[in-house]
PDB file of C-alpha atoms (C1' of nucleotides) in Angstrom:
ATOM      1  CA  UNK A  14       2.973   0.179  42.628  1.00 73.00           C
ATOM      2  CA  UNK A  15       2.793   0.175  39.274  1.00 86.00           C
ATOM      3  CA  UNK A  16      -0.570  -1.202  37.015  1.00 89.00           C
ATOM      4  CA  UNK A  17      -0.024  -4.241  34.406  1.00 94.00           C
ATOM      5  CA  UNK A  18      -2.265  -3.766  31.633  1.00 93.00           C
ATOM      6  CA  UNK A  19      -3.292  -6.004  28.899  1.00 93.00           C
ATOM      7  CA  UNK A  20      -2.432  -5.039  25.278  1.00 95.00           C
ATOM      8  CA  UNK A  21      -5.214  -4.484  22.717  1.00 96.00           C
ATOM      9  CA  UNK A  22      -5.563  -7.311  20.382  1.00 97.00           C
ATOM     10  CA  UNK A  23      -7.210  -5.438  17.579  1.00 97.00           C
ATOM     11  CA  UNK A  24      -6.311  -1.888  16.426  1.00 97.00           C
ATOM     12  CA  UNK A  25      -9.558  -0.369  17.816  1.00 96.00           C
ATOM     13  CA  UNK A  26     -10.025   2.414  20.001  1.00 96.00           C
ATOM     14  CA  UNK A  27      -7.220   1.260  22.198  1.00 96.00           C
ATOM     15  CA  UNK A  28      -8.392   3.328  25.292  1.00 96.00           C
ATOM     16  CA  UNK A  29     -11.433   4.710  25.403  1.00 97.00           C
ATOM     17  CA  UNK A  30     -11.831   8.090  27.278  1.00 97.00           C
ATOM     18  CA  UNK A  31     -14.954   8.418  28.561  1.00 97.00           C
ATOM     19  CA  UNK A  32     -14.600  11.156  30.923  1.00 97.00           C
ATOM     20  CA  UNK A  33     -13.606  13.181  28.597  1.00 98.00           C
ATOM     21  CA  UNK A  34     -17.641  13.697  28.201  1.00 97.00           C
ATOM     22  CA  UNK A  35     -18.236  15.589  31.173  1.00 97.00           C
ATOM     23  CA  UNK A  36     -16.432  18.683  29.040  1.00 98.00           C
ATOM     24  CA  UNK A  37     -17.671  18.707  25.999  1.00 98.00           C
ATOM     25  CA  UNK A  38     -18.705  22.339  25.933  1.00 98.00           C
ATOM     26  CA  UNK A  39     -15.459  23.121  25.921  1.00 98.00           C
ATOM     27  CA  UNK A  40     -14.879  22.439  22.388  1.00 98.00           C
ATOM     28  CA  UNK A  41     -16.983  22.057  19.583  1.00 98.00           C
ATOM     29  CA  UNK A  42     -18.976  18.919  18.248  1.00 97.00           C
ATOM     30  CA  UNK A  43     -20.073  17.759  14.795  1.00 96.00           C
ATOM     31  CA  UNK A  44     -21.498  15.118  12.912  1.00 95.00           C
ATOM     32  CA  UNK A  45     -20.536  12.980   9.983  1.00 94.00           C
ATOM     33  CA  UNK A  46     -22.668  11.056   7.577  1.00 92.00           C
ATOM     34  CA  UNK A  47     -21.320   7.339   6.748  1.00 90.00           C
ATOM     35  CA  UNK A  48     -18.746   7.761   4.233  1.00 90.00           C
ATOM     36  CA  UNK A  49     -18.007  11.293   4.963  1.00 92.00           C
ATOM     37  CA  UNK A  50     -14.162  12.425   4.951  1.00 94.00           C
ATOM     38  CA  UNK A  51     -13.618  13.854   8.615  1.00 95.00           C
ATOM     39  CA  UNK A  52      -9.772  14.568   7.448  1.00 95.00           C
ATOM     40  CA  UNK A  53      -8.702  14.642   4.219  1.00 93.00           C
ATOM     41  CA  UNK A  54      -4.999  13.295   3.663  1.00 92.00           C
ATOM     42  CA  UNK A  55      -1.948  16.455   4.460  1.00 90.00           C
ATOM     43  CA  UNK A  56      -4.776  18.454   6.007  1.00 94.00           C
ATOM     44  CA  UNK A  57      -3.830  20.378   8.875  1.00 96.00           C
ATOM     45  CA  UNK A  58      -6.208  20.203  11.886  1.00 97.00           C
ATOM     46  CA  UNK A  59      -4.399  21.476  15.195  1.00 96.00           C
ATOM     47  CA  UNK A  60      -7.175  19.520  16.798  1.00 97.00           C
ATOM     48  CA  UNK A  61      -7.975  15.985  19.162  1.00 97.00           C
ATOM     49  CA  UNK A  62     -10.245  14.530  17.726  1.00 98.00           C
ATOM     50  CA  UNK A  63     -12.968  12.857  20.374  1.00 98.00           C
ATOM     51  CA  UNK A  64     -15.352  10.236  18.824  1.00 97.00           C
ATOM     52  CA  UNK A  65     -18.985  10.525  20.779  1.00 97.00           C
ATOM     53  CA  UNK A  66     -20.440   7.677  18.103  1.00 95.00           C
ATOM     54  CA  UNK A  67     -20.296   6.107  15.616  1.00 94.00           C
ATOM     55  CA  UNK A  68     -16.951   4.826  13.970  1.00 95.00           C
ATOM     56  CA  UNK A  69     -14.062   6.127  12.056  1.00 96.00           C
ATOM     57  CA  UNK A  70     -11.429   4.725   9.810  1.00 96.00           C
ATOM     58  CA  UNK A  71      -7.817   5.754  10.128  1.00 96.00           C
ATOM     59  CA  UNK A  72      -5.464   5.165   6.964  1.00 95.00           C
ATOM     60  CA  UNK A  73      -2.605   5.851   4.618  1.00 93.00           C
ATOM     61  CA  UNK A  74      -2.794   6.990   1.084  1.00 90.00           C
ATOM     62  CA  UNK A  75      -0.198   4.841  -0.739  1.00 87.00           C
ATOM     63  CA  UNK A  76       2.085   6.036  -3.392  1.00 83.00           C
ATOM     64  CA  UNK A  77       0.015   4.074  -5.845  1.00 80.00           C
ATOM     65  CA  UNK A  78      -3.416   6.031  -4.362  1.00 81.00           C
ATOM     66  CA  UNK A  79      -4.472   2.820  -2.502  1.00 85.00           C
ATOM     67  CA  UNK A  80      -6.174   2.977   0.673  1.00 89.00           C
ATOM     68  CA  UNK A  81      -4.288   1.141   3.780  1.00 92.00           C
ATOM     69  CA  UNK A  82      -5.980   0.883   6.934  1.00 94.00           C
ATOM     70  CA  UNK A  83      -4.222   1.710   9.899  1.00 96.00           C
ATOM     71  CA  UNK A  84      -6.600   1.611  12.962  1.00 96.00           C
ATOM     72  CA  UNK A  85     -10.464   1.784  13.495  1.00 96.00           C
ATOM     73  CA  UNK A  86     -12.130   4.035  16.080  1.00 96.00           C
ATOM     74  CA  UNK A  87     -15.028   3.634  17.854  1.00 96.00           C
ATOM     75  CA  UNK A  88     -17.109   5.240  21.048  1.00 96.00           C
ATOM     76  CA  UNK A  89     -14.775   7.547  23.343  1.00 97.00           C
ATOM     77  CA  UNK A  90     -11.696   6.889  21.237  1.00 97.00           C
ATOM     78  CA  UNK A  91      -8.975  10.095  20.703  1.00 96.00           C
ATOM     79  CA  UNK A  92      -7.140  11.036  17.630  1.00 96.00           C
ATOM     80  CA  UNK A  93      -4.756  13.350  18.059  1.00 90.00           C
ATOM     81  CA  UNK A  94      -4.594  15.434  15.164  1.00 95.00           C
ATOM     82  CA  UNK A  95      -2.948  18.706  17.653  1.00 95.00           C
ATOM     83  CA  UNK A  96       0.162  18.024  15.650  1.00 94.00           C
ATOM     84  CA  UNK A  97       0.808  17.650  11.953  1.00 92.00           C
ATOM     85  CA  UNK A  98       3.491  15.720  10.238  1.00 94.00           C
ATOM     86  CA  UNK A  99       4.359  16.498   6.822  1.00 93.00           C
ATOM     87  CA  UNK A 100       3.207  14.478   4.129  1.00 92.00           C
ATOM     88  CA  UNK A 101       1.535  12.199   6.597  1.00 92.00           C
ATOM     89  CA  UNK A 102      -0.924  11.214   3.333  1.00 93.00           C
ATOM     90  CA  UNK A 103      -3.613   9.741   6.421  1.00 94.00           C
ATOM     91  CA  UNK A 104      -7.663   9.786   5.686  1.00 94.00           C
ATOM     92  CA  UNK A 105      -9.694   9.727   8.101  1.00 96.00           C
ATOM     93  CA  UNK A 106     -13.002   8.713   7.166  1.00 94.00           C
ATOM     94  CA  UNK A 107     -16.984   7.659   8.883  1.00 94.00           C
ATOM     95  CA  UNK A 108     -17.844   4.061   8.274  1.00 93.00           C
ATOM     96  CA  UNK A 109     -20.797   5.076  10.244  1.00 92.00           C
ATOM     97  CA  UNK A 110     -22.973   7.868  10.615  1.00 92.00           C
ATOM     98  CA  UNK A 111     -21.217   9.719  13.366  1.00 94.00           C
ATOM     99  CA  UNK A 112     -20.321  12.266  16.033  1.00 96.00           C
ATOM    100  CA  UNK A 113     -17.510  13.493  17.007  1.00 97.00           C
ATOM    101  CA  UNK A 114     -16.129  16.281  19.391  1.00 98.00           C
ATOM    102  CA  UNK A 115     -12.893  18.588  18.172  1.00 98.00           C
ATOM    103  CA  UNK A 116     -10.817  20.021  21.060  1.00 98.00           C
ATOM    104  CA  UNK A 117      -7.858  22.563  19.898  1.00 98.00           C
ATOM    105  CA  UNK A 118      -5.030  22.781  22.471  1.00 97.00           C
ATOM    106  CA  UNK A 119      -6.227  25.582  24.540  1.00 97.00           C
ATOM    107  CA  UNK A 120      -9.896  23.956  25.247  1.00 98.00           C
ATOM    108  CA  UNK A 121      -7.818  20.836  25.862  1.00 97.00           C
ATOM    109  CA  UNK A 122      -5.749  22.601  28.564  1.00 97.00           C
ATOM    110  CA  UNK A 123      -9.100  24.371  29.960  1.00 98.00           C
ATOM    111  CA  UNK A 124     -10.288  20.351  30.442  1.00 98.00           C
ATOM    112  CA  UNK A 125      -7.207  20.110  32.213  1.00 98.00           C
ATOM    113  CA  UNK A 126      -7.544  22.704  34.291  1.00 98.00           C
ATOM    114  CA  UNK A 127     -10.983  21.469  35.418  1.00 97.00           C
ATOM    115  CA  UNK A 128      -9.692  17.966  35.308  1.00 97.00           C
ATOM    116  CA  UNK A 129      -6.202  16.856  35.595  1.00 97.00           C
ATOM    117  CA  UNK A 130      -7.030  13.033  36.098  1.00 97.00           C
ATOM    118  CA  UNK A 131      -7.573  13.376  31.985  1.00 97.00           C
ATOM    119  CA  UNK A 132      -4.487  14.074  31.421  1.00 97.00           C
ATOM    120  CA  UNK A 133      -3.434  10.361  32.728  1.00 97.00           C
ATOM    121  CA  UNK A 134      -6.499   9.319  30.745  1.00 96.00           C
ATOM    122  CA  UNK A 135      -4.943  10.647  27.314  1.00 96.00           C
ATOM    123  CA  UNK A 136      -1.605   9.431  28.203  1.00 96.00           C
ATOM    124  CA  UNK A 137      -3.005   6.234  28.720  1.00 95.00           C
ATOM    125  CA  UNK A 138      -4.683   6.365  25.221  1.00 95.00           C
ATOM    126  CA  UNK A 139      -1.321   7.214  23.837  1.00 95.00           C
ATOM    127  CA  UNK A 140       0.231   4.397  25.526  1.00 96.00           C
ATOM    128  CA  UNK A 141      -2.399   1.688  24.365  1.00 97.00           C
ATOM    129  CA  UNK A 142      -1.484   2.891  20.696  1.00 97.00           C
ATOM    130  CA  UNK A 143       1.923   3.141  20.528  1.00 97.00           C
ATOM    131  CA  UNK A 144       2.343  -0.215  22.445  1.00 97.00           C
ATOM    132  CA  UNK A 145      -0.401  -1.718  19.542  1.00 97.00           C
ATOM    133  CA  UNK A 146       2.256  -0.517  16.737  1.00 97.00           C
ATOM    134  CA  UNK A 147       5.045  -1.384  18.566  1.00 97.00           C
ATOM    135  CA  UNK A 148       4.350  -4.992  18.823  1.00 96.00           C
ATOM    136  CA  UNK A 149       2.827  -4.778  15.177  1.00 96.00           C
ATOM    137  CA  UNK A 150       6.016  -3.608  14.016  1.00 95.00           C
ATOM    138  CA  UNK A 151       7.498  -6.778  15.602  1.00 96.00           C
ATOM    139  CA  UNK A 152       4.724  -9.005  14.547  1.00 96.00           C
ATOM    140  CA  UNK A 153       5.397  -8.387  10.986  1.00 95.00           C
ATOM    141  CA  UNK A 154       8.986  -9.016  11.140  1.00 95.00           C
ATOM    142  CA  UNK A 155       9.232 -11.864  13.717  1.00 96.00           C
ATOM    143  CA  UNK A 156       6.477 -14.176  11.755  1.00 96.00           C
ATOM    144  CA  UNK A 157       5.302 -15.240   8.826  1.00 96.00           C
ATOM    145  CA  UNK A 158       2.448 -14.381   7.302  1.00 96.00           C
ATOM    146  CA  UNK A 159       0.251 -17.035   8.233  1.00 96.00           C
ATOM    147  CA  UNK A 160       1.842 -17.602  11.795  1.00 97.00           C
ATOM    148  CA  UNK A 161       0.619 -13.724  11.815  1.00 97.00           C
ATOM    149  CA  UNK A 162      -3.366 -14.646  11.081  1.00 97.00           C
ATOM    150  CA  UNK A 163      -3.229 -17.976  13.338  1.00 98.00           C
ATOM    151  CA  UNK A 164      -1.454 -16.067  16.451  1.00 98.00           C
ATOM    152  CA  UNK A 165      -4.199 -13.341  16.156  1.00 98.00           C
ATOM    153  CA  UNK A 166      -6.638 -15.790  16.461  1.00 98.00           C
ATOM    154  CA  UNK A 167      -5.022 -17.511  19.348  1.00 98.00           C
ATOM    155  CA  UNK A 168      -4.293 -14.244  21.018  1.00 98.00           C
ATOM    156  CA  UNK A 169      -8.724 -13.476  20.556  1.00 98.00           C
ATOM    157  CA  UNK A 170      -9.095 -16.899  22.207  1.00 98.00           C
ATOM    158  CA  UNK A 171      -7.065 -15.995  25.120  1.00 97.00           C
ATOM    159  CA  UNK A 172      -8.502 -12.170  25.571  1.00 96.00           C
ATOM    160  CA  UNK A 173     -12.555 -12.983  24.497  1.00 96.00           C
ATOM    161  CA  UNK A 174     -13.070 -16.994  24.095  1.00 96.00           C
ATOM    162  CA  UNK A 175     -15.529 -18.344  26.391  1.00 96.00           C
ATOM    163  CA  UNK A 176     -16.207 -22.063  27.359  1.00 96.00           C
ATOM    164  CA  UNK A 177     -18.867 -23.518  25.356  1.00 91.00           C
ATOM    165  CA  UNK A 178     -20.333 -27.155  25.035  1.00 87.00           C
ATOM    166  CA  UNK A 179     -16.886 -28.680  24.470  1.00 93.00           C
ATOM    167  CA  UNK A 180     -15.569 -25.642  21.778  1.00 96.00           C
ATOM    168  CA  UNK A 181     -14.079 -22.297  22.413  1.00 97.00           C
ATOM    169  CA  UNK A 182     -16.093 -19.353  21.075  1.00 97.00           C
ATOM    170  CA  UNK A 183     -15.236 -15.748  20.496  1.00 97.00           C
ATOM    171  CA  UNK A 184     -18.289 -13.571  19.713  1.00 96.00           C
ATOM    172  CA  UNK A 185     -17.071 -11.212  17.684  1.00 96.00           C
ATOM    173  CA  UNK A 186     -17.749  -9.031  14.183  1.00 96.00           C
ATOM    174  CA  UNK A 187     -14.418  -9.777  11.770  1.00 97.00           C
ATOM    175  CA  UNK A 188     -15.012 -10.139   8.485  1.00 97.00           C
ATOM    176  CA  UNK A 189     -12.186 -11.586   6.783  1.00 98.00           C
ATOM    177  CA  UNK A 190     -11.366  -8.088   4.812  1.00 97.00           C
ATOM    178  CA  UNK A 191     -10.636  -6.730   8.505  1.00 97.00           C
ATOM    179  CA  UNK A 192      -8.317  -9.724   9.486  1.00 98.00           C
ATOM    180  CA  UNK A 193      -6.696  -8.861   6.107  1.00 98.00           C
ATOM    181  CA  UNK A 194      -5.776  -5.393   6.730  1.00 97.00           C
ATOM    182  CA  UNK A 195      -4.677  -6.253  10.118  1.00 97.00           C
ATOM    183  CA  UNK A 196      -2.597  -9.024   9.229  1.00 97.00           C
ATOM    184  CA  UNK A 197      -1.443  -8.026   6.162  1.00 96.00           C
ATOM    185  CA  UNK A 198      -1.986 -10.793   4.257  1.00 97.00           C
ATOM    186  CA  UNK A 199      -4.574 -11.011   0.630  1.00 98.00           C
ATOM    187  CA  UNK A 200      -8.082 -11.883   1.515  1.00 98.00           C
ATOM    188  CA  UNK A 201      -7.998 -14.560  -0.631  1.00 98.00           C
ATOM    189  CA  UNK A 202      -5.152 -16.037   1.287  1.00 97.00           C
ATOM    190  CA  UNK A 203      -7.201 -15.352   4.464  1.00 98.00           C
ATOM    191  CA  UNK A 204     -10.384 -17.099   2.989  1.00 98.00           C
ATOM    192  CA  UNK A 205      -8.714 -20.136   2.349  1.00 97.00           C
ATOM    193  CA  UNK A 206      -6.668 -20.570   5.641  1.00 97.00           C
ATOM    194  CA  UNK A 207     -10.207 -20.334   7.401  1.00 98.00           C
ATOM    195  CA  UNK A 208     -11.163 -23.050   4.832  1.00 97.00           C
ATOM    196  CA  UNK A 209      -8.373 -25.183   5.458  1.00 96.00           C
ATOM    197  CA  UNK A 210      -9.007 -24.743   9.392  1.00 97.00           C
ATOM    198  CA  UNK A 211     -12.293 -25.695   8.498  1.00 96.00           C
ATOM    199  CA  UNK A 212     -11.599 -28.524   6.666  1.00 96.00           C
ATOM    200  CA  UNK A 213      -9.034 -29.682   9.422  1.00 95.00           C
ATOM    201  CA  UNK A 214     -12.158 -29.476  12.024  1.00 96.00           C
ATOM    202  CA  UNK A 215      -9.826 -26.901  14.228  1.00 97.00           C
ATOM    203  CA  UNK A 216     -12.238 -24.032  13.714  1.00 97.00           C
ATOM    204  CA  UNK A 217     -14.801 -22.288  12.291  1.00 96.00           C
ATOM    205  CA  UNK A 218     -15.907 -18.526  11.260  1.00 97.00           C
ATOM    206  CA  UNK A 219     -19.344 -17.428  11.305  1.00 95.00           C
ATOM    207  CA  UNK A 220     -20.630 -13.898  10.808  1.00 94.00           C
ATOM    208  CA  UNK A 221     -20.296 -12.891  14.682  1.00 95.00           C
ATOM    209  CA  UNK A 222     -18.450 -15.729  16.043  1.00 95.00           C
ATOM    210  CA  UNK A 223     -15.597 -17.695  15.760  1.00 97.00           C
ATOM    211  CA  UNK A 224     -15.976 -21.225  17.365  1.00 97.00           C
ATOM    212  CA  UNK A 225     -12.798 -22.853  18.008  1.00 97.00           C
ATOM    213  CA  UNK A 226     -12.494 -26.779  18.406  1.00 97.00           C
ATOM    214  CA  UNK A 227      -9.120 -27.815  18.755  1.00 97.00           C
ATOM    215  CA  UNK A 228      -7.234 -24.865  20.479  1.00 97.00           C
ATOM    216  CA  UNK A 229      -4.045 -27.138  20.958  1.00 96.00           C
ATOM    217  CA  UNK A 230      -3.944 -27.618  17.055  1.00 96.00           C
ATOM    218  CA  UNK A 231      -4.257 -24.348  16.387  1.00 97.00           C
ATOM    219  CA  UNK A 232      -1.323 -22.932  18.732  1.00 96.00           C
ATOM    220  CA  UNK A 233       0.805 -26.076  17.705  1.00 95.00           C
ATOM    221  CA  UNK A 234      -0.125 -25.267  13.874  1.00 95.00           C
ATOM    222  CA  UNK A 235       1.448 -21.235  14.563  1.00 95.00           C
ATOM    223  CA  UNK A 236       4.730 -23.264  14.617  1.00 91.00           C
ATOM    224  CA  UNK A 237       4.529 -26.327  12.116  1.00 87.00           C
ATOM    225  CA  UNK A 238       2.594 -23.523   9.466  1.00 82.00           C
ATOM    226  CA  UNK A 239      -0.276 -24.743   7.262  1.00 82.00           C
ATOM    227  CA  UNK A 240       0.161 -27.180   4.476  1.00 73.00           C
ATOM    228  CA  UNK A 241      -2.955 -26.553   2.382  1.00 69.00           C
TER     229      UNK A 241
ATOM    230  C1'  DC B  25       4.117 -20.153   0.845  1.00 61.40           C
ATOM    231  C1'  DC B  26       1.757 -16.475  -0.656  1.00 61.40           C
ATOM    232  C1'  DA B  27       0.095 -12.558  -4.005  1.00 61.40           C
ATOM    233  C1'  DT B  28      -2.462 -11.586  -7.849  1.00 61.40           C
ATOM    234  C1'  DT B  29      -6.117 -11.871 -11.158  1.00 61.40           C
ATOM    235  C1'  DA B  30     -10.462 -13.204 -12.782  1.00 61.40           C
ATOM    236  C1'  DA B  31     -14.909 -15.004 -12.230  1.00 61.40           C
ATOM    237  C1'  DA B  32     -18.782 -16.644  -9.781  1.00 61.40           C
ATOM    238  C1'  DG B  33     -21.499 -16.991  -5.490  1.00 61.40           C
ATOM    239  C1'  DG B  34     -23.549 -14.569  -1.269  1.00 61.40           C
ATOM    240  C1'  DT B  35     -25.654 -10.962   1.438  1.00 61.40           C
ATOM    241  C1'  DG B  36     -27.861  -6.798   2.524  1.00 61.40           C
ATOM    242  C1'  DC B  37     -29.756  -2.370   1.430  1.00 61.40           C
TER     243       DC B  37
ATOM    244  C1'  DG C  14     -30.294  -3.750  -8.876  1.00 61.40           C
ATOM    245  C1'  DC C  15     -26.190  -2.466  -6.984  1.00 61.40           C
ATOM    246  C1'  DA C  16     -22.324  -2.339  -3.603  1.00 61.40           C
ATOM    247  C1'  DC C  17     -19.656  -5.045  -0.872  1.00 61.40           C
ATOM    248  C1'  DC C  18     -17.714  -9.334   0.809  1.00 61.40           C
ATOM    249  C1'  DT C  19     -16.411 -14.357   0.150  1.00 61.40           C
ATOM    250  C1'  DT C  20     -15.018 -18.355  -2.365  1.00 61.40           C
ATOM    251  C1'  DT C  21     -12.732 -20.971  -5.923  1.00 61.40           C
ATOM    252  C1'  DA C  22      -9.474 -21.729  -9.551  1.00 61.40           C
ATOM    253  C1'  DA C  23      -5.444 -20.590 -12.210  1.00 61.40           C
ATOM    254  C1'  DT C  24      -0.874 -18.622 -12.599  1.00 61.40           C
ATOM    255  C1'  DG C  25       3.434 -17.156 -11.170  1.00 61.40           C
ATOM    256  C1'  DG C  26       7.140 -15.304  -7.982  1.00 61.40           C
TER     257       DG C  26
END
DNA sequence: CCATTAAAGGTGC
DNA sequence: GCACCTTTAATGG
């Protein structure tokens, strides 16, 4: 009897673990000021990293010294930093002033001990995360860039839209810098598909909303592409 | 079709 | 007054 899950949409958190709370004394908590490295890129940490609140920003340091995002976490997310790669180049910074909770392997296995049901929690987190990349991975091969933006905006409308007077809408906080880094494409590009799907009256992007009126045009449009 | 660059317009602290 | 994001236009792969 096994559980279907639904895949996160947006690389955030993936799984929070709340219960991972109850044990906090077991390892050892700090706090970060907004814009305050938490890892610095090659550093070795032999820790989980549990986020209590606040928000942190996971990325790669290019070859060219560029910041890439990778994933964002937010309340009750894990890290694992337990195991280092080498020459992973990945900065981990606070967007927001925040708190976070370190656990090195043996307090983790103490949690355990009090609490095995975590374990299937962390798993779980794992899971969420490496099925995110995994259909990233397949995302960016498999489409093109802008079927990439107009398919994540179809799959918010399926996991968060809500039936309002006649239009779709998805209350959410995306700037277009975020659907940039997720997508992968320039945020110039991304500015003027949402003015094009303005201009086509299919939708429209506010600061914490997205209010969609044609839904059929935009899944149709993830297979014609945009003409702008 | 999309990235890049430059420049100007917005917003919030 | 500055940092950060968005838009618009131009150019080129």
């Amino acid at each position: 009897m096994g559980e279907v899950l639904r895949g996160c949409v947006l690389p955030d958190t993936f799984y929070p673990v709340e219960n991972l709370c109850d044990y906090l004394d077991f390892g050892s908590q700090r706090s970060y000021r907004k814009g305050e490295a938490v890892l610095l890129p090659d550093e070795v940490l032999g820790k989980i990293i549990f986020v209590l609140s606040g928000r942190l920003k996971v990325s790669t340091i290019t070859p060219d010294g560029r910041e890439k995002f990778i994933y964002s976490a937010g309340q009750y997310c894990l890290m694992d930093r337990l195991f280092s790669f080498e020459e992973d180049h990945i900065l981990i910074i606070a967007v927001e002033d925040s708190k976070v909770c370190f656990f090195t392997k043996e307090q983790l296995l103490m949690v355990f001990k009090q609490d095995e049901e975590l374990i299937i929690d962390v798993l779980r987190n794992f899971a969420s995360k490496v099925y995110y990349f995994l259909n990233q991975t397949n995302e960016l091969n498999l489409y093109s860039p802008s079927a990439r933006i107009l398919r994540l905006l179809y799959e918010l409308y399926k996991s968060k839209g809500k039936y309002k007077n006649n239009t779709w809408e998805i209350n959410i906080y995306l700037p277009n810098k975020g659907i940039s880094e997720i997508t992968g494409l320039h945020f110039v590009t991304v500015s003027k598909i949402f003015g094009y799907l303005k201009r086509q009256k299919i939708l429209k992007k506010t600061k914490t909303k997205i209010i969609i009126y044609d839904v059929e045009r935009l899944k149709s449009l993830i297979d014609e592409g945009i003409t702008y």
